Structure formats: structure tokens, C-alpha cells
Short mmCIF file of C-alpha atoms and ligand atoms in Angstrom, two decimals:
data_model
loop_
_atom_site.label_atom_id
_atom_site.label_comp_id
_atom_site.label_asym_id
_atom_site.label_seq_id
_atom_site.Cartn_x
_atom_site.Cartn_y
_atom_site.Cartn_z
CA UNK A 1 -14.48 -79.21 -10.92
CA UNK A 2 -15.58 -82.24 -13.06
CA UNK A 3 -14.89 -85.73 -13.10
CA UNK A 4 -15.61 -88.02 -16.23
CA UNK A 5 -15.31 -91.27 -17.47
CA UNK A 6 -12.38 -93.45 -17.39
CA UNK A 7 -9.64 -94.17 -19.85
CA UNK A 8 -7.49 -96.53 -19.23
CA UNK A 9 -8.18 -97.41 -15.35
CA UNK A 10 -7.82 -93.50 -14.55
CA UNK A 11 -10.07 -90.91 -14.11
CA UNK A 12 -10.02 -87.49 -16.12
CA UNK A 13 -10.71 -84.15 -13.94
CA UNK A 14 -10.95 -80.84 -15.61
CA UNK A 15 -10.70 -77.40 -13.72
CA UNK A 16 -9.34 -79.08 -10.73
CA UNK A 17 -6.51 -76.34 -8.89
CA UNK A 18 -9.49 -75.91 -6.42
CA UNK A 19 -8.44 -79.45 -4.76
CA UNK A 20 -5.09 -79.25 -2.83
CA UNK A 21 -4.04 -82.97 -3.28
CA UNK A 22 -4.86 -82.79 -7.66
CA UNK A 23 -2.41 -79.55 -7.48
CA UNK A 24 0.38 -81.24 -5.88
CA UNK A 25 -0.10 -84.03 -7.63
CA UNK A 26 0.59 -82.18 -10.67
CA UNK A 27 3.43 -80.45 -9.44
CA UNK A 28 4.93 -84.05 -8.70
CA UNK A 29 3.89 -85.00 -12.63
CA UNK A 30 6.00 -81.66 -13.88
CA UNK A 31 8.82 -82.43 -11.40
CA UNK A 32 8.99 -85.75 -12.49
CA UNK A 33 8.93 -84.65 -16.68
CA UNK A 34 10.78 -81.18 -16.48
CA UNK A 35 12.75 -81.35 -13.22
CA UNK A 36 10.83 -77.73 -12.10
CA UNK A 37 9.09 -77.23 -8.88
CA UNK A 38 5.75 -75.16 -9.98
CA UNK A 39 4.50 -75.17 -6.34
CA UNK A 40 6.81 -72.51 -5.33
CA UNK A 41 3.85 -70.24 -6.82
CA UNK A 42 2.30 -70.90 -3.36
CA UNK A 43 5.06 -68.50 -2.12
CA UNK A 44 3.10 -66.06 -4.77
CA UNK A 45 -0.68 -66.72 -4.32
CA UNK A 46 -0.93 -70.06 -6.35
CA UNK A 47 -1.23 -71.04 -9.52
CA UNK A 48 -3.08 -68.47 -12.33
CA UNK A 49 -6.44 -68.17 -11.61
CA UNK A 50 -7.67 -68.51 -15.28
CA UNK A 51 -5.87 -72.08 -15.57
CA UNK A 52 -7.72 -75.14 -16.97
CA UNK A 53 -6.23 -78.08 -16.38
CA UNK A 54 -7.06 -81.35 -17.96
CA UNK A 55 -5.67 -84.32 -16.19
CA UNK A 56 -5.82 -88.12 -16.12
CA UNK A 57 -5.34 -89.38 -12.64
CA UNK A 58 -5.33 -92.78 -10.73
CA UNK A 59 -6.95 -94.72 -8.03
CA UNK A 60 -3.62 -93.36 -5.22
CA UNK A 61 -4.38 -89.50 -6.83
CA UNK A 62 -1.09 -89.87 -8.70
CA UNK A 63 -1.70 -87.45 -11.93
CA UNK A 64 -0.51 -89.56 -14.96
CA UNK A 65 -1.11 -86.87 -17.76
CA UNK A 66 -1.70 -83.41 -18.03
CA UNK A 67 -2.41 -80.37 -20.03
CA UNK A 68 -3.60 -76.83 -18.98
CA UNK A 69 -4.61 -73.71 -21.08
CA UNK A 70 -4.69 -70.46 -19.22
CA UNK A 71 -5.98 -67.02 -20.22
CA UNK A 72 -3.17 -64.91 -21.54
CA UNK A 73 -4.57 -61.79 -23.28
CA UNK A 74 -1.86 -60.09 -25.99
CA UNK A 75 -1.32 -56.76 -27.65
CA UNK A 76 -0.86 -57.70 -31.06
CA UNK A 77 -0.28 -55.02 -33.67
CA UNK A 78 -1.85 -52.46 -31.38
CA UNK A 79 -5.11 -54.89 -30.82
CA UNK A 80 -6.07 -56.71 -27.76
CA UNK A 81 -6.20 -60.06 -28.64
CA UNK A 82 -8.00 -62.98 -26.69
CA UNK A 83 -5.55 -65.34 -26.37
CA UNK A 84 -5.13 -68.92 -24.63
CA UNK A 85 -1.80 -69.99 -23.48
CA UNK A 86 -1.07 -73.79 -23.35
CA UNK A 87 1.11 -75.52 -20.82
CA UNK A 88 2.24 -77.75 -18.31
CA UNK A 89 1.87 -81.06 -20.70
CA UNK A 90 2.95 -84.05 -19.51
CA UNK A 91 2.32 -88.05 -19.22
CA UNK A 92 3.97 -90.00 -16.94
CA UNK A 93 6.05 -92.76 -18.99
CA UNK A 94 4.27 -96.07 -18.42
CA UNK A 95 0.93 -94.05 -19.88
CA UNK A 96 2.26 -92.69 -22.64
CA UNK A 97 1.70 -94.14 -26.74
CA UNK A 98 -1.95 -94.52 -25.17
CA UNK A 99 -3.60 -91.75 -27.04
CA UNK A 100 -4.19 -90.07 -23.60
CA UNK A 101 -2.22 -86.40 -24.79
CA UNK A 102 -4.62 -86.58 -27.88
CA UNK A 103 -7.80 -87.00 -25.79
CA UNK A 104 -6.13 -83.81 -23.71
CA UNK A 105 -4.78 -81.54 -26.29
CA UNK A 106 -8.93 -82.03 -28.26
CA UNK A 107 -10.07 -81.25 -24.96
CA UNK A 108 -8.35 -78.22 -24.37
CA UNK A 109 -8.17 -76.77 -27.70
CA UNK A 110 -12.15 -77.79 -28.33
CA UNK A 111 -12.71 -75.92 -24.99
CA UNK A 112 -10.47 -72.92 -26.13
CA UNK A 113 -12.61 -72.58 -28.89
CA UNK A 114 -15.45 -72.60 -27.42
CA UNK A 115 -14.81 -69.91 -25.49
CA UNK A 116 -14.16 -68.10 -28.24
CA UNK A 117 -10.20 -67.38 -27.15
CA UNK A 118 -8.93 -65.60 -30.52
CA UNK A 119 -5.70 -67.07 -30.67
CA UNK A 120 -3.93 -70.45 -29.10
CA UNK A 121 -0.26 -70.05 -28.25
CA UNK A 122 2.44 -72.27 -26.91
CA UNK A 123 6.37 -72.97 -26.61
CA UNK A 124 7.56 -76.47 -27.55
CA UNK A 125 10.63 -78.36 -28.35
CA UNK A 126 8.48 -80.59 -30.30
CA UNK A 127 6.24 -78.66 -32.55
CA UNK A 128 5.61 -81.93 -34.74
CA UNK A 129 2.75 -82.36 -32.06
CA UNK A 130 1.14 -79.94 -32.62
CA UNK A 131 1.28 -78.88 -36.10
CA UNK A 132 -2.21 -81.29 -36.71
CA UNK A 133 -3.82 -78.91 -34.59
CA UNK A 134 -3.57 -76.23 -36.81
CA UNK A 135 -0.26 -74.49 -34.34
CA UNK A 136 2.47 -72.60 -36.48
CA UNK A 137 6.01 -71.75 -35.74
CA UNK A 138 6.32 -68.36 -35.59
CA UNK A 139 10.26 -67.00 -35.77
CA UNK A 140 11.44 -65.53 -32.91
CA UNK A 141 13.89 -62.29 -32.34
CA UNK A 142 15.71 -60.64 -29.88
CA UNK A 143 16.70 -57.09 -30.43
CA UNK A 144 20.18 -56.10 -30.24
CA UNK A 145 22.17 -52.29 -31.01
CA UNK A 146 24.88 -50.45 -28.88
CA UNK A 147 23.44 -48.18 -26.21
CA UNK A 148 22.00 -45.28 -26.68
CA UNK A 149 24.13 -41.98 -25.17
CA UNK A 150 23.69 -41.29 -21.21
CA UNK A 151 20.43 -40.09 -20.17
CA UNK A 152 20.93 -35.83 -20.21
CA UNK A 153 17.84 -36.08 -17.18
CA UNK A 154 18.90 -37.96 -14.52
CA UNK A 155 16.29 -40.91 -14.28
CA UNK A 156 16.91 -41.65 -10.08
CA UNK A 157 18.38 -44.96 -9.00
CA UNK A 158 16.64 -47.58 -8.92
CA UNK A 159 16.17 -50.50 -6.18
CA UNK A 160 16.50 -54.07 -6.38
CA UNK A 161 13.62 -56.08 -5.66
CA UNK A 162 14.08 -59.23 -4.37
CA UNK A 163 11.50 -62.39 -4.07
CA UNK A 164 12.57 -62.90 -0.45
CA UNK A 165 10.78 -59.77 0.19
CA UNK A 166 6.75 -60.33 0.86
CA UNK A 167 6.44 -56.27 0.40
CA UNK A 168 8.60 -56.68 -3.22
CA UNK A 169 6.53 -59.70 -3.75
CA UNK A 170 3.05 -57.45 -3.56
CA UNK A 171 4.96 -54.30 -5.60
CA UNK A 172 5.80 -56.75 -8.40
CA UNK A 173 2.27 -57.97 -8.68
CA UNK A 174 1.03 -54.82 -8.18
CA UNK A 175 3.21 -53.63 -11.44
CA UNK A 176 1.84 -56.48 -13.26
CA UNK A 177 -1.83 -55.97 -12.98
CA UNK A 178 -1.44 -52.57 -13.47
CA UNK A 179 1.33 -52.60 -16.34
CA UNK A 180 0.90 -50.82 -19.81
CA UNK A 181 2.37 -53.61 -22.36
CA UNK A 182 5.91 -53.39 -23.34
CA UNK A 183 5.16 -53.23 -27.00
CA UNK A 184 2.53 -52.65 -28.78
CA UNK A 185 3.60 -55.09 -31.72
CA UNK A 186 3.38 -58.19 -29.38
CA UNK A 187 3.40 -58.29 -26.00
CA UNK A 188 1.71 -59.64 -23.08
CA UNK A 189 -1.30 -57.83 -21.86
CA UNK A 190 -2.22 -59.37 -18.59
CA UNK A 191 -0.56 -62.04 -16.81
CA UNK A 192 1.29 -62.25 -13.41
CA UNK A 193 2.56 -65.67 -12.86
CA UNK A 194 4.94 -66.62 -15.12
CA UNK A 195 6.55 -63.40 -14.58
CA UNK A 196 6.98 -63.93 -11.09
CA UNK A 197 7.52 -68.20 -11.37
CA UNK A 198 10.15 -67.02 -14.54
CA UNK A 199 12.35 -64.75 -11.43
CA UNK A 200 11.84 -67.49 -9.22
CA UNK A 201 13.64 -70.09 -11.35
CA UNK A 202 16.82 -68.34 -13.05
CA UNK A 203 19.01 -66.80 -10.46
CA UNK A 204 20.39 -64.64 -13.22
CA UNK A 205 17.07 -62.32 -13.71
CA UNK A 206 17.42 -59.45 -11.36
CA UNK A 207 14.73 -57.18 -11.10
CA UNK A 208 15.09 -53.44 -10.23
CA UNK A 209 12.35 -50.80 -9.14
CA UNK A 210 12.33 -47.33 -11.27
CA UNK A 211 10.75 -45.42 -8.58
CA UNK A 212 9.85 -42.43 -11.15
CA UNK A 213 8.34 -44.20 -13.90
CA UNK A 214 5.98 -46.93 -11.37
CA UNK A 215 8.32 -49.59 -13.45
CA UNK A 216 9.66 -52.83 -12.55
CA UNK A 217 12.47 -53.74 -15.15
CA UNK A 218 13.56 -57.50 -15.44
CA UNK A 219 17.20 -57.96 -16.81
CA UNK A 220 20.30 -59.84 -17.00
CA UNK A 221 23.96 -58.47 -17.48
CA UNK A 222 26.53 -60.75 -18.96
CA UNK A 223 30.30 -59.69 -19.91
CA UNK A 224 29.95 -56.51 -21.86
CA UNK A 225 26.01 -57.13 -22.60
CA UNK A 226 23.13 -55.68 -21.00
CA UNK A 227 19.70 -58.24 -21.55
CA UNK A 228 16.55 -56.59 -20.62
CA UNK A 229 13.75 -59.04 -20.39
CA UNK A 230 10.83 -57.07 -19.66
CA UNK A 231 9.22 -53.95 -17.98
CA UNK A 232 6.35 -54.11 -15.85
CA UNK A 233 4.97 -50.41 -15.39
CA UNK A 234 2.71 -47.82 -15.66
CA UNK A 235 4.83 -46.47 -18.48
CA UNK A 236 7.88 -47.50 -20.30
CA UNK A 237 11.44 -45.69 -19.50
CA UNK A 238 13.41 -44.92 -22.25
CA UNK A 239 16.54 -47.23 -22.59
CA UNK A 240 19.16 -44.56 -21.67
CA UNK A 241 17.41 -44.20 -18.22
CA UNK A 242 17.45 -47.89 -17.74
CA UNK A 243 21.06 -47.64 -18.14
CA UNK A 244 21.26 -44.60 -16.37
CA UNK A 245 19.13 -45.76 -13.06
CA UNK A 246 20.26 -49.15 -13.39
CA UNK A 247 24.33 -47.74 -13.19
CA UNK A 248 24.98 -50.42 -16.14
CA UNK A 249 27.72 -49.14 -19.07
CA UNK A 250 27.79 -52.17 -21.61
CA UNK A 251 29.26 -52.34 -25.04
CA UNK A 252 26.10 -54.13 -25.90
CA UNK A 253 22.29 -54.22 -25.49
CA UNK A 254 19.77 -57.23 -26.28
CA UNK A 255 16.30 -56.35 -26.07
CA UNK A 256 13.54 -59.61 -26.07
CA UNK A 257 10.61 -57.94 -27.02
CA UNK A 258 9.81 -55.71 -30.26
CA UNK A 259 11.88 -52.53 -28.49
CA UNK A 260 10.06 -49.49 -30.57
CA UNK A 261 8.64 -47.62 -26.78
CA UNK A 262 12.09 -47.82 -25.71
CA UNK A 263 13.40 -44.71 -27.80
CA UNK A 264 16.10 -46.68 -29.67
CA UNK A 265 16.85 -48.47 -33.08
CA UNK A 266 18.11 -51.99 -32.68
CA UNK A 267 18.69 -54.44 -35.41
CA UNK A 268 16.80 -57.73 -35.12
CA UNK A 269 18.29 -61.19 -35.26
CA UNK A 270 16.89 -64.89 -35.28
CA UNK A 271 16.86 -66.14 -31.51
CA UNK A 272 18.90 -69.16 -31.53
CA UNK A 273 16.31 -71.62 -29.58
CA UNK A 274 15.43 -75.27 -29.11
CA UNK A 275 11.57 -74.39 -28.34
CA UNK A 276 9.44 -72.95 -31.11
CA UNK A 277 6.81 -70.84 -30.17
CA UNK A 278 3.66 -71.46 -31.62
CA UNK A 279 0.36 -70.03 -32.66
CA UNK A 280 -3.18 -71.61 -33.66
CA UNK A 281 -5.77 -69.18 -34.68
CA UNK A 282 -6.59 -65.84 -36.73
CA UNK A 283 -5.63 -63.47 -33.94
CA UNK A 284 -2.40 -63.52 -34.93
CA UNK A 285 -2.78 -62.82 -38.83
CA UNK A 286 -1.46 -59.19 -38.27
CA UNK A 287 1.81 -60.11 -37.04
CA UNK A 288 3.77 -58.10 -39.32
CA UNK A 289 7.79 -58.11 -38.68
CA UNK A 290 9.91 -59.38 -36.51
CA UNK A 291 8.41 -60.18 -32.86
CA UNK A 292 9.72 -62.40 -29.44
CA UNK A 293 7.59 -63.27 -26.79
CA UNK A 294 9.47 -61.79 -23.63
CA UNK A 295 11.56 -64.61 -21.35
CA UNK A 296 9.59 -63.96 -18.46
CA UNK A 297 6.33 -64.23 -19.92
CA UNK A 298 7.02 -68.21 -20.84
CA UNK A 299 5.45 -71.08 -20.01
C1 COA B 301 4.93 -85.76 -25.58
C2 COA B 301 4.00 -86.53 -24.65
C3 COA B 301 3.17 -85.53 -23.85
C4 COA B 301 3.08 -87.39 -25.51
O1 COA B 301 2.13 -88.05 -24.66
P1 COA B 301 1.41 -89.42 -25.10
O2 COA B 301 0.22 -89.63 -24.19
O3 COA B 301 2.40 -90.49 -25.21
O4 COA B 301 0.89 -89.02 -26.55
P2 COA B 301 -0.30 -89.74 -27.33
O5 COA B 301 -0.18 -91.21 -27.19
O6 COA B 301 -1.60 -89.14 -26.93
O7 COA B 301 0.03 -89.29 -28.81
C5 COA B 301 -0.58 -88.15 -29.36
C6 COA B 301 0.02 -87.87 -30.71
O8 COA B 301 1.30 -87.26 -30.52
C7 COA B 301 2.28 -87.94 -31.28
N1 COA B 301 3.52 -87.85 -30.52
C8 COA B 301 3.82 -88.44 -29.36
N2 COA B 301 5.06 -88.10 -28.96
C9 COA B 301 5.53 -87.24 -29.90
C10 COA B 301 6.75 -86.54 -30.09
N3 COA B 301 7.75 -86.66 -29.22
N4 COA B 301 6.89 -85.75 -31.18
C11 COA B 301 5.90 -85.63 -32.09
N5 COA B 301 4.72 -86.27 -31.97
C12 COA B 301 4.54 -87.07 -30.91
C13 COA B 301 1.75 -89.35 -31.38
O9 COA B 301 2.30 -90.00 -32.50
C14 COA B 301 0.28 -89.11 -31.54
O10 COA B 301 -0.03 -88.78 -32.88
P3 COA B 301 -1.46 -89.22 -33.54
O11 COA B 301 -2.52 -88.51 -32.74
O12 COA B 301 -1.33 -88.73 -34.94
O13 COA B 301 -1.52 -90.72 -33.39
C15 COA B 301 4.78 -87.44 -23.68
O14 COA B 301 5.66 -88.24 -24.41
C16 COA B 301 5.60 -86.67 -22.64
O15 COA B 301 5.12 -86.35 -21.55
N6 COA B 301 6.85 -86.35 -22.99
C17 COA B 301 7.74 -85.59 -22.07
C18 COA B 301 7.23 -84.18 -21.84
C19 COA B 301 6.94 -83.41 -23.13
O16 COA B 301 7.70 -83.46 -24.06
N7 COA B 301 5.80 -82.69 -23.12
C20 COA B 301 5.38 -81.88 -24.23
C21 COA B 301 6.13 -80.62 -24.09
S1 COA B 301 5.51 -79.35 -25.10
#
């Protein structure tokens, strides 16, 4: 944990989740700027132990401004890529126009870099920010076709999980740390949290168990369309034994991620969005066709 010098009559602390009161206080900061409560992680083990946070706080503890890179490595094109993540930016009202997400952002980026992170990415509704920084918007797309025809093995039913459940809780994470990525065009290698803090927050994600394949699928069903999200697992099923275990028939099937281990042809199209994903860095130079960075793995 550090503390540094002051800028205007608050005090900056870097690498701070270690102190109860500087963790709440930015969960009151994000409340207060998104309307999200981050501390239901505690129901999860906390907040991602790779996070850097860079905050400005005051003489009461109150945390005026914020911004926090975490470790998020990515398959890209079939490489491992080192790659930061960027989040939870914020500055209370009466301390913004004060320069004080500048001094942040060249804090966290300059630290990025010199930990030799291969790649800086990030989701914004205002990318203008951070276009100086050398951040570009890279197009997302979902991935949508008719299903495929009904599984001829029969892929077992699966279970839904729930995040009631302290033993689904520990099989989720378990899936996570273990998982094989979803795609190897562009997916996420490692990361637990946002998966499980993504569930927590949309009431519409329900997340099923395939028993067979060690595979926790994340998925929505809407009308006559079938979403899936993600799949956290020691292998990938194809999509006709999602369908299959799941008991879903739709007319329609949107895939967000790059869908070529799930044994079916789908046609991409641009992801109608007000947040831009963007990328800073060489790691990313590969990307060739269309890729989306899967719902539950934002931030
Ligand atoms: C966006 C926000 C973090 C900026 O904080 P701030 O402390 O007022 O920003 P700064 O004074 O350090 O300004 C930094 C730079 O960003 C620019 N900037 C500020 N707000 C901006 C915006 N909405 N869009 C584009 N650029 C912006 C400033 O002009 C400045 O540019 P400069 O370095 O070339 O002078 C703050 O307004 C905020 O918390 N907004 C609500 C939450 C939010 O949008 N967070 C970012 C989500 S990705």
C-alpha cells in the first residue's frame, strides 16, 4: 500500500484493497457514479486479487477519484497475451475538471507498462478520453445463425446453478480457474470476478452445469432466441448439446464470443452498443476478423 503527496487537499493511495475502510469507500464512489454495488464480491471472496487501484481520497476517507487496472490475461489469435484490464473510473463531481483522472489514467497506464502488460483494454461510453492514450475502438460482434439439428448423443441434463448456493458459488470458481478459453480468436484466459459480479447483477443470466463436459454455460433466452454468453469448462460442448442439455428449441441463436469451438457456422453482425471497447498496445495487432469480448467478462 502507498500513500503520496497531495493534490488538491487529498491524498493519493495506490494498491490499497488491503484496507477495509479505502474498499468501501470505493464502493460508495462507484455507487454514487454508476448506481452498482461492487461490494457484493464479498459474497464471492472480494475484489480480484491482481487489482491496482489508484485513488484520491480525503481527510473523512471519502474516495473522490478512482481508477484501477487489473490483470486480465487473453487468448488472442491462439497466443496468450499479457493483458491489463482498466476499470472502475470515477471522480466524485465537485473534484472533477481538476486534472485529477489525468494524474490517474498516467499512473496506471505508466505502471501497466512498466510491468510490461502486452496489451491495455477497456469498455467506455466515452472513448474521446482515452484516445490520447494511444486506446483504439475495436468493433464489436455477436454471432448469430439458426440452430444447429438436435444432438444424435444425448449430452445429459444439465443443472442450474444458482449464486444463493455457497457450494455453486465454489463450482463456478472452480470452472473458472480451471476453464480452457472459449475461443481461441479472443477470449478471456483467466479471470473469475467479473464473471461471477456480471451473474450477480443481471437477473436475466442463468447459468447451467453440463455435468459431462466439467462446463458451466452462461446464457439468456428471450422470445424465440437463445443468447449464450459464455462457457466456463474444461472443454467446450458443441452447440447442439447446449441446446440439447439445456431443453431450449429457439428459432434463433446469438453467440458473444468468436463461436468457431462450438461446431457451428454463424454469420457475424455489428453489436449495437453505447460502450466501445478499447485497446492500447501491440498485443492486439493479430486481431484478424470479427471478435466480441464475452458479456460476462466486462468491466
Ligand atoms: C470522466 C471523468 C472520470 C473525468 O474526470 P476528471 O477528473 O474531471 O477529468 P480530468 O479533469 O482529469 O480531465 C482529464 C482529461 O479528460 C478530458 N475529459 C473529461 N471529461 C471528458 C469526457 N466526458 N469526454 C471526453 N474527455 C473528457 C478532459 O478534457 C481532460 O483532457 P486533457 O487531459 O486533454 O486536458 C469524470 O467526469 C467522471 O467520473 N464521470 C462519470 C463517470 C465516468 O464517465 N467515468 C469514465 C467511465 S469510462
Amino acid at each position: 500500500m502507498a500513500a503520496a503527496a497531495d493534490s488538491h487537499g487529498l491524498t493519493f493511495r495506490q494498491d490499497y484493497f488491503g484496507d477495509p475502510a479505502a474498499w468501501a469507500a470505493l464502493a460508495a464512489l462507484l455507487k454514487a457514479t454508476f448506481g452498482i454495488d461492487v461490494s457484493i464480491q464479498d459474497r464471492f471472496g472480494g475484489p480480484d486479487p491482481t487489482s491496482m487501484p489508484f485513488g484520491y481520497f480525503d481527510a473523512d476517507g471519502v474516495c473522490a477519484a478512482n481508477f484501477s487496472a487489473f490483470s486480465m490475461p487473453m487468448i488472442i489469435d491462439g497466443r496468450l497475451v499479457r493483458t491489463a484490464g482498466f476499470q472502475s473510473g470515477a471522480v466524485r463531481p465537485q473534484w472533477r475538471g481538476k486534472g485529477l483522472y489525468r494524474d490517474l489514467m498516467n499512473r496506471a497506464f505508466g505502471w501497466c507498462d512498466e510491468q510490461g502488460f502486452e496489451l491495455g483494454i477497456l469498455l467506455t461510453n466515452k472513448p474521446a478520453l482515452y484516445e490520447p492514450y494511444g486506446f483504439r475502438i475495436l468493433p464489436q460482434h455477436r454471432f448469430v445463425g439458426s440452430p444447429p439439428p438436435v444432438a444424435t448423443k444425448p449430452a445429459g441434463r444439465a443443472r442450474a446453478l444458482s449464486l444463493d448456493n455457497a457450494a455453486d458459488i465454489a463450482l463456478i470458481r472452480q470452472a473458472l480457474h480451471t476453464r480452457t478459453p472459449v475461443s481461441p480468436v479472443f477470449a478471456v484466459a483467466a479471470q473469475a470476478e467479473m464473471f461471477l459480479l456480471n451473474s450477480a447483477f443481471d437477473a436475466s443470466i442463468r447459468l447451467s452445469l453440463m455435468e459431462d463436459w466439467e462446463a458451466v454455460v452462461a446464457w439468456t433466452s428471450e422470445g424465440t432466441t437463445f443468447e449464450l454468453l459464455d462457457i466456463a469448462g474444461k472443454s467446450i460442448p458443441p452447440l447442439s448439446a447446449i441446446l440439447s442439455a439445456l431443453d431450449q428449441h429457439p428459432d434463433h441463436v446469438r453467440v458473444c464470443f468468436p463461436p468457431g469451438k462450438l461446431g457451428r457456422q454463424a454469420t457475424p453482425e455489428p453489436c449495437p452498443s453505447d460502450i466501445s471497447l478499447m485497446i492500447r498496445g501491440d498485443g492486439a495487432n493479430p486481431v484478424s476478423g470479427p471478435v466480441m469480448l464475452s458479456p460476462m467478462a466486462e468491466f
